[in-house]
Short mmCIF file of C-alpha atoms in Angstrom, two decimals:
data_model
loop_
_atom_site.label_atom_id
_atom_site.label_comp_id
_atom_site.label_asym_id
_atom_site.label_seq_id
_atom_site.Cartn_x
_atom_site.Cartn_y
_atom_site.Cartn_z
CA MET A 9 123.48 68.79 114.46
CA ALA A 10 122.33 65.29 113.45
CA GLU A 11 125.02 62.84 112.42
CA ALA A 12 124.93 61.67 108.79
CA GLN A 13 124.08 58.00 108.45
CA VAL A 14 125.80 55.87 105.83
CA SER A 15 124.46 52.53 104.76
CA GLY A 16 125.68 50.04 102.20
CA LEU A 17 129.40 50.29 103.03
CA ALA A 18 129.80 46.50 103.11
CA GLU A 19 128.27 46.20 99.64
CA LEU A 20 130.43 49.08 98.35
CA HIS A 21 133.53 47.40 99.72
CA ALA A 22 132.55 44.11 98.08
CA GLN A 23 132.03 45.74 94.70
CA LEU A 24 135.24 47.78 94.92
CA SER A 25 137.27 44.71 95.86
CA THR A 26 136.36 43.15 92.48
CA LEU A 27 138.14 46.00 90.70
CA PRO A 28 141.89 46.36 90.28
CA THR A 29 143.40 48.51 93.03
CA ARG A 30 144.27 51.32 90.64
CA ILE A 31 140.66 51.67 89.48
CA GLU A 32 139.32 51.31 93.04
CA VAL A 33 141.57 54.15 94.21
CA ASN A 34 140.59 56.30 91.22
CA VAL A 35 136.86 55.87 91.98
CA LEU A 36 137.36 56.67 95.66
CA ARG A 37 139.62 59.62 94.91
CA GLY A 38 137.03 61.06 92.50
CA ALA A 39 134.31 60.59 95.08
CA LEU A 40 136.42 62.29 97.74
CA ARG A 41 137.11 65.19 95.39
CA ALA A 42 133.36 65.54 94.68
CA GLY A 43 132.62 65.89 98.39
CA GLN A 44 135.61 68.12 99.10
CA LYS A 45 134.72 70.42 96.17
CA LEU A 46 131.57 71.49 98.04
CA LEU A 47 133.68 72.19 101.14
CA GLN A 48 136.19 74.17 99.04
CA GLN A 49 133.47 76.34 97.51
CA ARG A 50 131.88 77.04 100.92
CA ALA A 51 135.26 77.91 102.48
CA GLN A 52 136.03 80.28 99.63
CA SER A 53 132.69 82.00 100.13
CA LYS A 54 133.19 82.35 103.93
CA VAL A 55 136.80 83.55 104.03
CA PRO A 56 137.29 87.28 104.67
CA VAL A 57 138.53 88.89 101.47
CA LYS A 58 140.94 91.82 101.38
CA SER A 59 143.19 91.04 98.43
CA GLY A 60 141.73 87.64 97.44
CA ALA A 61 145.04 85.86 98.03
CA LEU A 62 143.71 83.76 100.91
CA ARG A 63 140.51 82.84 99.05
CA ASP A 64 142.54 81.81 96.01
CA SER A 65 144.84 79.70 98.14
CA ILE A 66 142.07 77.32 99.23
CA LYS A 67 142.75 74.25 97.09
CA LEU A 68 142.20 70.53 96.89
CA ARG A 69 145.36 68.44 97.00
CA THR A 70 145.45 64.77 95.99
CA ASN A 71 147.97 62.67 97.81
CA THR A 72 149.64 60.66 95.07
CA ARG A 73 151.96 58.75 97.45
CA ALA A 74 148.92 57.36 99.22
CA ALA A 75 147.40 56.34 95.85
CA ARG A 76 150.50 54.32 95.00
CA ARG A 77 150.00 52.39 98.24
CA GLY A 78 146.34 51.74 97.43
CA PHE A 79 144.76 54.53 99.50
CA ALA A 80 142.69 57.49 98.32
CA ARG A 81 143.28 60.82 100.02
CA VAL A 82 142.20 64.33 99.07
CA ASP A 83 143.09 67.24 101.36
CA LEU A 84 141.43 70.67 101.52
CA ILE A 85 144.23 73.14 102.28
CA ALA A 86 144.34 76.91 102.81
CA GLY A 87 147.47 79.01 102.55
CA ASN A 88 150.51 79.20 100.32
CA LYS A 89 153.58 81.37 99.93
CA THR A 90 151.44 84.45 99.28
CA ALA A 91 148.70 83.71 101.85
CA TRP A 92 151.00 82.32 104.56
CA TYR A 93 148.69 83.78 107.28
CA ALA A 94 145.75 81.39 106.76
CA HIS A 95 146.14 79.80 110.20
CA MET A 96 146.10 83.24 111.86
CA VAL A 97 142.80 84.11 110.18
CA GLU A 98 141.26 80.73 111.04
CA PHE A 99 142.36 80.50 114.72
CA GLY A 100 142.91 84.16 115.60
CA THR A 101 145.95 85.61 117.36
CA GLY A 102 146.79 87.06 120.74
CA GLN A 103 144.01 86.99 123.30
CA TYR A 104 141.54 85.68 120.71
CA TYR A 105 143.62 82.60 119.80
CA GLU A 106 141.43 79.46 119.70
CA GLY A 107 143.89 76.85 118.46
CA SER A 108 146.00 74.40 120.40
CA GLY A 109 149.59 75.02 121.31
CA LYS A 110 151.70 77.24 123.51
CA SER A 111 149.82 80.50 123.00
CA THR A 112 149.41 82.52 126.18
CA ARG A 113 146.06 83.88 124.99
CA ARG A 114 147.14 87.42 126.01
CA PRO A 115 147.77 90.56 124.09
CA TYR A 116 151.27 90.78 122.74
CA ILE A 117 153.81 93.56 122.37
CA ILE A 118 155.05 94.69 118.98
CA LYS A 119 158.44 96.42 119.38
CA ALA A 120 159.97 98.71 116.78
CA GLN A 121 163.43 97.53 115.68
CA SER A 122 166.27 99.43 114.06
CA ALA A 123 167.53 98.29 110.71
CA LEU A 124 171.02 97.59 112.14
CA GLY A 125 171.46 94.83 114.64
CA GLY A 126 167.86 94.59 115.85
CA LYS A 127 168.34 97.14 118.65
CA GLU A 128 165.27 98.66 120.27
CA VAL A 129 164.30 102.12 119.04
CA THR A 130 165.38 105.06 121.16
CA THR A 131 163.86 108.52 121.03
CA GLY A 132 166.48 109.74 118.55
CA MET A 133 165.79 106.87 116.12
CA LYS A 134 162.38 108.07 114.88
CA ARG A 135 163.06 106.86 111.32
CA ARG A 136 162.74 103.24 112.52
CA ALA A 137 160.01 103.76 115.15
CA LEU A 138 156.36 102.80 114.86
CA ARG A 139 154.39 105.84 113.76
CA PHE A 140 150.77 106.56 114.68
CA GLY A 141 149.65 109.91 113.30
CA ALA A 142 152.18 112.43 114.61
CA SER A 143 153.43 110.15 117.39
CA PHE A 144 156.43 107.82 117.36
CA VAL A 145 156.45 104.89 119.77
CA ASN A 146 158.85 102.09 120.68
CA GLN A 147 156.17 99.45 121.18
CA VAL A 148 152.47 98.79 120.86
CA LEU A 149 150.28 96.48 122.94
CA HIS A 150 148.33 94.56 120.27
CA PRO A 151 145.25 92.60 121.42
CA GLY A 152 145.34 90.22 118.45
CA ILE A 153 142.76 89.45 115.80
CA ARG A 154 139.51 87.59 116.20
CA PRO A 155 139.23 84.25 114.44
CA ALA A 156 137.27 84.10 111.19
CA ARG A 157 136.32 80.41 111.02
CA PHE A 158 136.15 79.66 107.34
CA MET A 159 137.52 76.08 107.30
CA ARG A 160 136.11 74.53 110.49
CA ALA A 161 132.69 76.11 110.08
CA THR A 162 132.57 74.83 106.52
CA SER A 163 133.14 71.22 107.46
CA GLN A 164 130.50 71.42 110.17
CA ASP A 165 127.94 73.05 107.86
CA LEU A 166 128.33 70.68 104.94
CA ASP A 167 129.05 67.22 106.33
CA GLY A 168 125.71 65.86 105.01
CA PRO A 169 125.80 67.43 101.52
CA ALA A 170 129.49 66.48 101.09
CA LEU A 171 128.71 62.91 101.99
CA GLN A 172 125.80 62.97 99.55
CA ALA A 173 128.08 64.21 96.74
CA PHE A 174 130.48 61.34 97.58
CA VAL A 175 127.68 58.76 97.39
CA GLU A 176 126.27 60.18 94.13
CA TYR A 177 129.70 60.09 92.49
CA VAL A 178 130.23 56.47 93.48
CA GLN A 179 126.74 55.54 92.26
CA ARG A 180 127.45 57.17 88.89
CA ARG A 181 130.99 55.91 88.33
CA LEU A 182 131.06 52.45 89.91
CA PRO A 183 128.65 50.76 87.45
CA LYS A 184 130.76 52.07 84.56
CA GLU A 185 133.95 50.69 86.11
CA LEU A 186 132.30 47.33 86.88
CA GLU A 187 131.05 47.12 83.28
CA LYS A 188 134.58 47.84 81.98
CA ALA A 189 136.07 45.18 84.29
CA SER A 190 133.61 42.47 83.12
#
């Protein structure tokens, strides 16, 4: 994939520095949101949908603390209290895990637990065992789930168009802000 080339950053910085910090941050934050909006839409179209909770959890979040310090920051996030499993869908689990960390990248065992005290299920405790058809088991060897790259693939697919949306927003809004400041 060819890298996107950006020119005119020195001129942009010179023009932005003539504006008050609050307006400069607002212009940059709007431009970042314009680029991130494309990424959000692509991620929402690529995410596997069962209930729609994960798709609906993909949001843009503006960092207001950074804005107060004179920085513009817009984050694309996936997951919330309902769709807490976003990282598992993105990176996979078990032997398919592709993230970083302490994963062993092996299948894992799911053990049935009793409701009282977390004891392992014995043959006589079928009410709390894992049931598969007519069989009751104490544990299952689960291979994990394959990753469904909806966030990383999105950023790789759209780096050029997102940058173009950023540039177009700045080109539209900056002259208006410079005119207001004069």
